[in-house]
PDB file of C-alpha atoms in Angstrom:
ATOM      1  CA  UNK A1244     -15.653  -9.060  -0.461  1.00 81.00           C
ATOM      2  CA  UNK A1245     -13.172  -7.104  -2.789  1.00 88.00           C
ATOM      3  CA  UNK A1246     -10.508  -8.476  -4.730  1.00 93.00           C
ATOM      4  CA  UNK A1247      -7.687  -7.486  -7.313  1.00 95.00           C
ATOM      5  CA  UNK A1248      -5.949  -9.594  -9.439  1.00 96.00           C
ATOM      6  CA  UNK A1249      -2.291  -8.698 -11.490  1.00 97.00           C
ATOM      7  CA  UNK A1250      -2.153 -11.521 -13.270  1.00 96.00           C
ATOM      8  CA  UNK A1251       1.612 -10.689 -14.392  1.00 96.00           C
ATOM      9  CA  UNK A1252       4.218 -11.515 -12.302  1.00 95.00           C
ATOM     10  CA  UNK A1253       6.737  -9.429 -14.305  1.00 97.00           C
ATOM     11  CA  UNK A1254       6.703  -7.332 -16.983  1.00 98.00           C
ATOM     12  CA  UNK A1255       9.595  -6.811 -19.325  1.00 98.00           C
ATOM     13  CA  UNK A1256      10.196  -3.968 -21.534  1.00 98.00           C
ATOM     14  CA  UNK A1257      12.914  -2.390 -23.498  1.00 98.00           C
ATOM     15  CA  UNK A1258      13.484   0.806 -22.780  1.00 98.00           C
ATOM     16  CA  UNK A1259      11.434   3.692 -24.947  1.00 97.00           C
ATOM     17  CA  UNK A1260       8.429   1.103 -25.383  1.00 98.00           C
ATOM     18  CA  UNK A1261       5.266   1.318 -24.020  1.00 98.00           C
ATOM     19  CA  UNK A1262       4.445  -0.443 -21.180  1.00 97.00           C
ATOM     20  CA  UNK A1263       1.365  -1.411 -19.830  1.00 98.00           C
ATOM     21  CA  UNK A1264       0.763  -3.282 -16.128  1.00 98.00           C
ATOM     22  CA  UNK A1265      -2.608  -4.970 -15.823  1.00 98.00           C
ATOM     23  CA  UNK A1266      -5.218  -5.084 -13.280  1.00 98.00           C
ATOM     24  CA  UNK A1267      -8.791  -6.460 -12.716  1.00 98.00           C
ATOM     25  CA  UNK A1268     -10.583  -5.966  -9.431  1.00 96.00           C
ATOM     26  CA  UNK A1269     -13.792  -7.432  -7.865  1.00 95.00           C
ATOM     27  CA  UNK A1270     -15.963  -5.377  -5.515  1.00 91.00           C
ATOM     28  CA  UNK A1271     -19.661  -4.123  -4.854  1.00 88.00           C
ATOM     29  CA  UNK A1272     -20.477  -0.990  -5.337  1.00 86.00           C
ATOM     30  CA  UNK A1273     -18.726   1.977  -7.092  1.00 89.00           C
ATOM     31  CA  UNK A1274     -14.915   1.102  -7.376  1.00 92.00           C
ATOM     32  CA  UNK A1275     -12.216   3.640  -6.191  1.00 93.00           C
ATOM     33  CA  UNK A1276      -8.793   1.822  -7.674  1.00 95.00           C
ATOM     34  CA  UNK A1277      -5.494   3.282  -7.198  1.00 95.00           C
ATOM     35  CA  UNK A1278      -2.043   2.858  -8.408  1.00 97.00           C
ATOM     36  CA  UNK A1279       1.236   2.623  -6.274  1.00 97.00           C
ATOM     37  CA  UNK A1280       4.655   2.242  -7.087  1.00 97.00           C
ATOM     38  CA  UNK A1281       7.282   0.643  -4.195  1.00 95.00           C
ATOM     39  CA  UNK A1282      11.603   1.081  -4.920  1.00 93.00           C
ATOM     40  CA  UNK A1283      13.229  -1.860  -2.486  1.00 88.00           C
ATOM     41  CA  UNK A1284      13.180  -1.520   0.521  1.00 85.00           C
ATOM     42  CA  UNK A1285      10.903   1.688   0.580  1.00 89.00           C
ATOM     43  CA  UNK A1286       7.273   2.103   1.458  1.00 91.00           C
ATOM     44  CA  UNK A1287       4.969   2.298  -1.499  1.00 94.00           C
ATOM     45  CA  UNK A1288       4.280   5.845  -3.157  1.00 95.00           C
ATOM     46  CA  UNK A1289       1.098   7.072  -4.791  1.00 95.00           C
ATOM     47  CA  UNK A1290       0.766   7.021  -8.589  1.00 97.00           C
ATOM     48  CA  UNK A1291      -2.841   8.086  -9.167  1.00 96.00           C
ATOM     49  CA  UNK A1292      -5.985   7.208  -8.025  1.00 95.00           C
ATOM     50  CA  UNK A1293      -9.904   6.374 -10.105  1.00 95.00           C
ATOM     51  CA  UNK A1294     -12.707   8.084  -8.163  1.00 91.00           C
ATOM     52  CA  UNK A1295     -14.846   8.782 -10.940  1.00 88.00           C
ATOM     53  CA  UNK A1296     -15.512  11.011 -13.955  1.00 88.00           C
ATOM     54  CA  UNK A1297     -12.908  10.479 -16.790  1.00 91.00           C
ATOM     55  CA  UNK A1298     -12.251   6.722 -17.351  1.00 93.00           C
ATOM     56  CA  UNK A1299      -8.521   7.999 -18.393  1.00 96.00           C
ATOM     57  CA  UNK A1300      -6.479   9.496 -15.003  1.00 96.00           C
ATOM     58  CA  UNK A1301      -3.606  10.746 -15.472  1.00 96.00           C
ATOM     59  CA  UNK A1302      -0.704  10.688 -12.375  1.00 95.00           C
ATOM     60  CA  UNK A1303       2.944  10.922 -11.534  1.00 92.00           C
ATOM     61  CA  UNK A1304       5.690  10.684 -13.743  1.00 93.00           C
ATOM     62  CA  UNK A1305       4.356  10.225 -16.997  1.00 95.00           C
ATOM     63  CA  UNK A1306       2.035   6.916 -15.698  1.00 97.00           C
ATOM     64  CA  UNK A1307      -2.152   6.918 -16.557  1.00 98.00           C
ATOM     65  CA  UNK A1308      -4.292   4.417 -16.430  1.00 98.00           C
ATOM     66  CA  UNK A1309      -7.907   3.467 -17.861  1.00 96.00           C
ATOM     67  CA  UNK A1310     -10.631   2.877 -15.741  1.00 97.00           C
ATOM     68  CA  UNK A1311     -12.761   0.193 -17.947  1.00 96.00           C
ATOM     69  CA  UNK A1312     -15.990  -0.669 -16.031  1.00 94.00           C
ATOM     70  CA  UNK A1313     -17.300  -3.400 -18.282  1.00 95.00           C
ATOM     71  CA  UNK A1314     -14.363  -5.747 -18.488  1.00 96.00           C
ATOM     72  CA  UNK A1315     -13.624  -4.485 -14.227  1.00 96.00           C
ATOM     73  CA  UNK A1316     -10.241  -3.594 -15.343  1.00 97.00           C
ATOM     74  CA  UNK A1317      -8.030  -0.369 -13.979  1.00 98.00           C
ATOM     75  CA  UNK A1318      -4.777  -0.965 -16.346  1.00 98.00           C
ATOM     76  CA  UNK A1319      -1.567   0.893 -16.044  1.00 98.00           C
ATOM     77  CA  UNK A1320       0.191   2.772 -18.643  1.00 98.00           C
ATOM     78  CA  UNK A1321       2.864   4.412 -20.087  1.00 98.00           C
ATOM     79  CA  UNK A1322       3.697   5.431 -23.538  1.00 97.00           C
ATOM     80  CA  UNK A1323       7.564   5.541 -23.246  1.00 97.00           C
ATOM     81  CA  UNK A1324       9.595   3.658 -20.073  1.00 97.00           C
ATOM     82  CA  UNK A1325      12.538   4.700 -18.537  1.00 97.00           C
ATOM     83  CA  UNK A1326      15.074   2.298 -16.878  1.00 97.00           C
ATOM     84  CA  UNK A1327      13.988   4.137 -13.601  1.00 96.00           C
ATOM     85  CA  UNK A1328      10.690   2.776 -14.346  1.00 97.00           C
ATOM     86  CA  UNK A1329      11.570  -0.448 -13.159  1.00 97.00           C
ATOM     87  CA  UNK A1330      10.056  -1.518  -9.587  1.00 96.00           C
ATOM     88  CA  UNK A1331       7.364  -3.548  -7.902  1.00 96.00           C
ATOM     89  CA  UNK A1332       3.669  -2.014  -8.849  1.00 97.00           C
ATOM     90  CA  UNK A1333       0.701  -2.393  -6.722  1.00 97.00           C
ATOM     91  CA  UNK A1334      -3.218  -2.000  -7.790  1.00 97.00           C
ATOM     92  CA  UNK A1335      -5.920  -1.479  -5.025  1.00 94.00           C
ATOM     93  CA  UNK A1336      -9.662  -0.835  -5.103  1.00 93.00           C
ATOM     94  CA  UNK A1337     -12.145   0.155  -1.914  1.00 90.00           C
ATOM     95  CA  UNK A1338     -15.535   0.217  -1.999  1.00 84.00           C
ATOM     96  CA  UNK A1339     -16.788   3.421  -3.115  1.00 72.00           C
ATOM     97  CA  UNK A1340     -17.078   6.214   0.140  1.00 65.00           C
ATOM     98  CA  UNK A1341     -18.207   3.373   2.561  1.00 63.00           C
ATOM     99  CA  UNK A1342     -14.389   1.692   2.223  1.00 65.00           C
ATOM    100  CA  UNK A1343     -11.952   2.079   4.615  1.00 73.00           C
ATOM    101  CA  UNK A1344      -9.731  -0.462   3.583  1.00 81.00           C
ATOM    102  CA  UNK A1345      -7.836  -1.042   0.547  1.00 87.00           C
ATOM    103  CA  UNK A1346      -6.974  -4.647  -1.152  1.00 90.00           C
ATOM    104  CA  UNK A1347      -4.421  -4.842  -2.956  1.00 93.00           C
ATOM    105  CA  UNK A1348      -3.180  -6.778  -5.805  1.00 95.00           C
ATOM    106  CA  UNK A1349       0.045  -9.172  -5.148  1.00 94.00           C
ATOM    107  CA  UNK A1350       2.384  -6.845  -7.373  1.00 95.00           C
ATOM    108  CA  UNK A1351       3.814  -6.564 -10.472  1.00 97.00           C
ATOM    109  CA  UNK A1352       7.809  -6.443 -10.730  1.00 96.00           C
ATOM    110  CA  UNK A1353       8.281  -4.212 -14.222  1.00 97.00           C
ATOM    111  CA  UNK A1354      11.954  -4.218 -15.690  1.00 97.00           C
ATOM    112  CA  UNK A1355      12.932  -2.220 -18.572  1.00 97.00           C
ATOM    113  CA  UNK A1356      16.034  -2.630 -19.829  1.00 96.00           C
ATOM    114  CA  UNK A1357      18.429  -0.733 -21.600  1.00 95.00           C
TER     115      UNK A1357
ATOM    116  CA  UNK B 673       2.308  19.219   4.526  1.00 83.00           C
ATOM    117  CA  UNK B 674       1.797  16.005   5.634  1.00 84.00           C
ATOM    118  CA  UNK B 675       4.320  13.464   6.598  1.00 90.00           C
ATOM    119  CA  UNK B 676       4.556  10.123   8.490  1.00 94.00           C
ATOM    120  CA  UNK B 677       7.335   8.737  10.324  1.00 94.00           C
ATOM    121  CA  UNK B 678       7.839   5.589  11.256  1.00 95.00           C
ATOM    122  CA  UNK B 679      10.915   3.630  12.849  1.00 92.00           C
ATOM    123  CA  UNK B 680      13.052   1.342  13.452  1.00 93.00           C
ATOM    124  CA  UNK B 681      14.320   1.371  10.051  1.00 93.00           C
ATOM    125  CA  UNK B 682      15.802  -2.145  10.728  1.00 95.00           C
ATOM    126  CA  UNK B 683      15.539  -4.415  13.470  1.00 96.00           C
ATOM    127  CA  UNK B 684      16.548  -7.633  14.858  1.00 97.00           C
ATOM    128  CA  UNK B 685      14.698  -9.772  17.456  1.00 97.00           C
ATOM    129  CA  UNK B 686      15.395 -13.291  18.925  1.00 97.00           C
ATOM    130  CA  UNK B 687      12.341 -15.601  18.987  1.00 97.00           C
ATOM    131  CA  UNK B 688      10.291 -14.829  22.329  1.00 97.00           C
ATOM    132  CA  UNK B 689      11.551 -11.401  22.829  1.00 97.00           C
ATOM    133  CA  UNK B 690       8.472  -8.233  22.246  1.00 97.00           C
ATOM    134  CA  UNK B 691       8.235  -6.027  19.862  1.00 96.00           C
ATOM    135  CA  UNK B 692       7.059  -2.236  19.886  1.00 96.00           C
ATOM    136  CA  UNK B 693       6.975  -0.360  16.315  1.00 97.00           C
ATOM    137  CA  UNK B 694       5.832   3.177  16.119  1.00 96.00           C
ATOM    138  CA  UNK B 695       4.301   5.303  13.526  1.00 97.00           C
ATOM    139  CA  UNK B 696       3.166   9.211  14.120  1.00 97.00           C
ATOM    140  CA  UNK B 697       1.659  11.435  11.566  1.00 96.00           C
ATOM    141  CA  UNK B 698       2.153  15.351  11.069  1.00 94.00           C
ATOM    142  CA  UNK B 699       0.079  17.868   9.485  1.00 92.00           C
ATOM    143  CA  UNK B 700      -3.195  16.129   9.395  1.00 91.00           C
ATOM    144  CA  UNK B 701      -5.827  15.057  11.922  1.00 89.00           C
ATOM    145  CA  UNK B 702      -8.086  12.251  12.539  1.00 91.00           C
ATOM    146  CA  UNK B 703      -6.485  10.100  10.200  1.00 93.00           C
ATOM    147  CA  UNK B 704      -7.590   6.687   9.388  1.00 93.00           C
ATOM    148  CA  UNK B 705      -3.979   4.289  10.374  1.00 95.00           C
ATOM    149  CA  UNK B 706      -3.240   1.309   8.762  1.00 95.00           C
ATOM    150  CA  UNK B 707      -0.366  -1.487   9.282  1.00 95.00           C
ATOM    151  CA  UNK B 708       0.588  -3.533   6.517  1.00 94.00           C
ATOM    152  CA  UNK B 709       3.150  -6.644   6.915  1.00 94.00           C
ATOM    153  CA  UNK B 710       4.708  -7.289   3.050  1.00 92.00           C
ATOM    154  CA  UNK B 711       6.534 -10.882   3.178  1.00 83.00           C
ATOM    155  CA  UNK B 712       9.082 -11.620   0.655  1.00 75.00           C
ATOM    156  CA  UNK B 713       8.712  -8.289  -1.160  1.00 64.00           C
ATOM    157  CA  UNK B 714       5.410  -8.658  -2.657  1.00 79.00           C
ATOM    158  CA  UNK B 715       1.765  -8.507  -1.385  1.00 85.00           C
ATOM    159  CA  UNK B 716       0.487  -6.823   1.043  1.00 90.00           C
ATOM    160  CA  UNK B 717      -1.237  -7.959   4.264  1.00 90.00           C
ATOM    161  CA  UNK B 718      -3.365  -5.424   6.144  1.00 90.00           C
ATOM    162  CA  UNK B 719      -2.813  -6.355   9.804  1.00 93.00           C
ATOM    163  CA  UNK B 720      -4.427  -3.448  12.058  1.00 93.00           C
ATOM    164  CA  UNK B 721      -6.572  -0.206  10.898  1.00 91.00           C
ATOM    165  CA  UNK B 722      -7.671   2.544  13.375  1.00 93.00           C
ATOM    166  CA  UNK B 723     -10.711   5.290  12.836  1.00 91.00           C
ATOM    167  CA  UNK B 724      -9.796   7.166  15.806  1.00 92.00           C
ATOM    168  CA  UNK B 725      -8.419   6.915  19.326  1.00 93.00           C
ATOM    169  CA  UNK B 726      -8.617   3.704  20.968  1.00 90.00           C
ATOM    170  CA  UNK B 727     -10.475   2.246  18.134  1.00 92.00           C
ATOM    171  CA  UNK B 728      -8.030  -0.578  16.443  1.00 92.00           C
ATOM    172  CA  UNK B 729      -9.834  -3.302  14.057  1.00 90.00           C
ATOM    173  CA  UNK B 730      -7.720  -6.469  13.261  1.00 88.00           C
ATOM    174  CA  UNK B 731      -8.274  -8.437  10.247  1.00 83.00           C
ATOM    175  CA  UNK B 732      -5.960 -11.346  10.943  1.00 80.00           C
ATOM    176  CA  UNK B 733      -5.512 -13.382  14.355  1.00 66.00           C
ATOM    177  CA  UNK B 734      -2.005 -13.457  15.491  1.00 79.00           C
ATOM    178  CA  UNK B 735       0.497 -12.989  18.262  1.00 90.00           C
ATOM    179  CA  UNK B 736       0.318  -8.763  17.483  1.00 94.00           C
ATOM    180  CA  UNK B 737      -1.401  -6.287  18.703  1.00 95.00           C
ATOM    181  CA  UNK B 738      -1.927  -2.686  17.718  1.00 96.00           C
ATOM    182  CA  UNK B 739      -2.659   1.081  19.916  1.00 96.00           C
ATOM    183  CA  UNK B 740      -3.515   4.193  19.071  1.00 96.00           C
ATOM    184  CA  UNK B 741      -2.758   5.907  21.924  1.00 95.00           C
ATOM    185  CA  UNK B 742      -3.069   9.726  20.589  1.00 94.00           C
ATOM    186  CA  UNK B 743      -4.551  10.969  17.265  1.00 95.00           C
ATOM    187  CA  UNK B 744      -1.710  10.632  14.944  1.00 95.00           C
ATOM    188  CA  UNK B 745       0.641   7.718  16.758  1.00 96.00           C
ATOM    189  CA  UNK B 746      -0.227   3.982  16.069  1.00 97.00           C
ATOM    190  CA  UNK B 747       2.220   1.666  17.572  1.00 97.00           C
ATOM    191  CA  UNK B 748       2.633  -2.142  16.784  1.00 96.00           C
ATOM    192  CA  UNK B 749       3.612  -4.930  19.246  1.00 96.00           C
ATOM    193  CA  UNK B 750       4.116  -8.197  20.163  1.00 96.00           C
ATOM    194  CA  UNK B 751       4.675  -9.591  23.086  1.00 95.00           C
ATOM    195  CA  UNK B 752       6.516 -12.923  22.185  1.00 96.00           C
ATOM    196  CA  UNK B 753       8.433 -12.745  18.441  1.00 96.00           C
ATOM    197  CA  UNK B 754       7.839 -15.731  16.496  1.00 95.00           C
ATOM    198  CA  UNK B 755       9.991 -16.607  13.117  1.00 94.00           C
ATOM    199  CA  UNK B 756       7.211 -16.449  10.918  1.00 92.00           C
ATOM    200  CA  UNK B 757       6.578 -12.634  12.359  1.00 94.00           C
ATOM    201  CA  UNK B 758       9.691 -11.341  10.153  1.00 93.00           C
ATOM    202  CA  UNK B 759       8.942  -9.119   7.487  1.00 93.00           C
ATOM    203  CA  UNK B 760       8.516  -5.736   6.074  1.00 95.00           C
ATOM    204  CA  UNK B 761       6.093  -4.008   8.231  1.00 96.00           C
ATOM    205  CA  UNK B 762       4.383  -0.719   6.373  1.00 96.00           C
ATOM    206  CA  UNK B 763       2.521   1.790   8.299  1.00 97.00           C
ATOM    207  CA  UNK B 764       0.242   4.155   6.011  1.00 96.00           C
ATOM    208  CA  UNK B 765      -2.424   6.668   7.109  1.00 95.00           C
ATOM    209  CA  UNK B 766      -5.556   8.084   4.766  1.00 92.00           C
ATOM    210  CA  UNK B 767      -7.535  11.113   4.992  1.00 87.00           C
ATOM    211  CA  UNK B 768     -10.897  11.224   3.447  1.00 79.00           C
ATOM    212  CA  UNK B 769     -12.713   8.492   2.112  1.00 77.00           C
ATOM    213  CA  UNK B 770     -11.455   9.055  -1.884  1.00 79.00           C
ATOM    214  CA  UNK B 771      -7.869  10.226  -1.068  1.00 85.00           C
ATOM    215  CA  UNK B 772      -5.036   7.781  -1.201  1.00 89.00           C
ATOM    216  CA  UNK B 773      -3.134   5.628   1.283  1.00 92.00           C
ATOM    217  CA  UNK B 774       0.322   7.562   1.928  1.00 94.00           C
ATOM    218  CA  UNK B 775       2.461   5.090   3.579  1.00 95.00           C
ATOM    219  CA  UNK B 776       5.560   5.154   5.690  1.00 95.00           C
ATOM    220  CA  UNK B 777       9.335   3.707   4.777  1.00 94.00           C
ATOM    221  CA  UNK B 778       8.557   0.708   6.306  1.00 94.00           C
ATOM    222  CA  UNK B 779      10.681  -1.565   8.737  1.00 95.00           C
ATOM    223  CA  UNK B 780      12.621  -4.621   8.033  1.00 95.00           C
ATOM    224  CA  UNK B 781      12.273  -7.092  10.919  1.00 95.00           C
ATOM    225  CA  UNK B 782      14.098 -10.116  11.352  1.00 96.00           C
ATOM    226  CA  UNK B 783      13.416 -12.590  13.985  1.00 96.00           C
ATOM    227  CA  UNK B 784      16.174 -14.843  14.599  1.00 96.00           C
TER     228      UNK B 784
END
């Protein structure tokens, strides 16, 4: 079975800060984790996605994250937020090229305030 | 480029009543389809995926029911609403096996 965990509910942040939304994930095999981003009442967008190679991915908007195999983490990041930043943040991981589905984590509301 | 489409935007349903929710993909073929329900605007439950034609796999028991009639339409439905069916329902399609989910805008049901 494959799993992620967000472990933060919500994030605050002031605005120009860096931010940082945490993930760890659980699955057999290679991991492919992937970030998503969801506005209200919107579906949720792509942010960038772990296959393999560099353990740093950059994606959309400014956002990267760091694939860190030993501690099974796949961290979000982003050296200075924007107001606009602010919105519910999903993780998700499949199982390598044999995965059809994706689990995702139960979300991560990030404000940033003025 | 691809795109997917899905709609009603909104809807409301008395208990009992059915429920048909369609989703159709451009620009792509043989898609993998997905439906997600997200309840109280946080995590996601996959209800229904699809690997082709015909081919539907459910991963939770419940009063729905999901068709993939052509290559790119999956449709959603229900033949008897219950309350605890309202939600935000998410369709999302995927191409190859290390590409994203892309998903759709979603519909807000209410059953009432």
């Amino acid at each position: 079975a494959q799993s992620v965990a967000q472990p933060e509910d919500q994030v605050n942040v002031a605005e120009g800060n860096p931010l940082t939304v945490k993930c760890t994930y659980s699955v057999s095999g290679n991991p492919y984790l992937f970030w998503y981003v969801q506005y209200p009442n919107r579906g949720l967008q792509f942010l960038l996605k772990y296959i393999t190679g560099d353990n740093l991915v950059k994606g959309s908007y400014g956002f990267e994250a760091e694939f860190n195999k030993s501690q099974t983490s796949f961290h979000l990041k982003k050296p200075s937020a924007l107001v606009s930043d602010s919105a519910l943040y999903f993780c998700a991981v499949t199982r390598g090229s044999a995965g059809n589905m994706l689990t995702f984590g139960g979300g991560t509301r990030l404000m940033v305030k003025p | 480029s691809q795109t997917i489409h899905q709609w009603p935007a909104t809807l409301v349903q008395p208990v009992g009543s059915p429920l048909s929710l369609e989703c159709t993909v451009e620009g792509t073929s043989n898609p993998n389809l997905y439906w997600y329900r997200q309840a109280a605007g946080r995590g996601l439950q996959l209800l229904f995926y699809s690997v082709g034609i015909g081919q539907i796999s459910s991963e939770v028991p419940q009063n729905l029911s999901a068709s993939r009639p052509q290559d790119r339409q999956f449709i959603l439905s229900s033949k008897k609403l219950l309350l605890s069916d309202s939600g935000f329902y998410l369709c999302a399609w995927r191409g190859s096996y290390n590409s994203p989910l892309h998903f759709g805008n979603g519909t807000r049901l209410t059953v009432t």
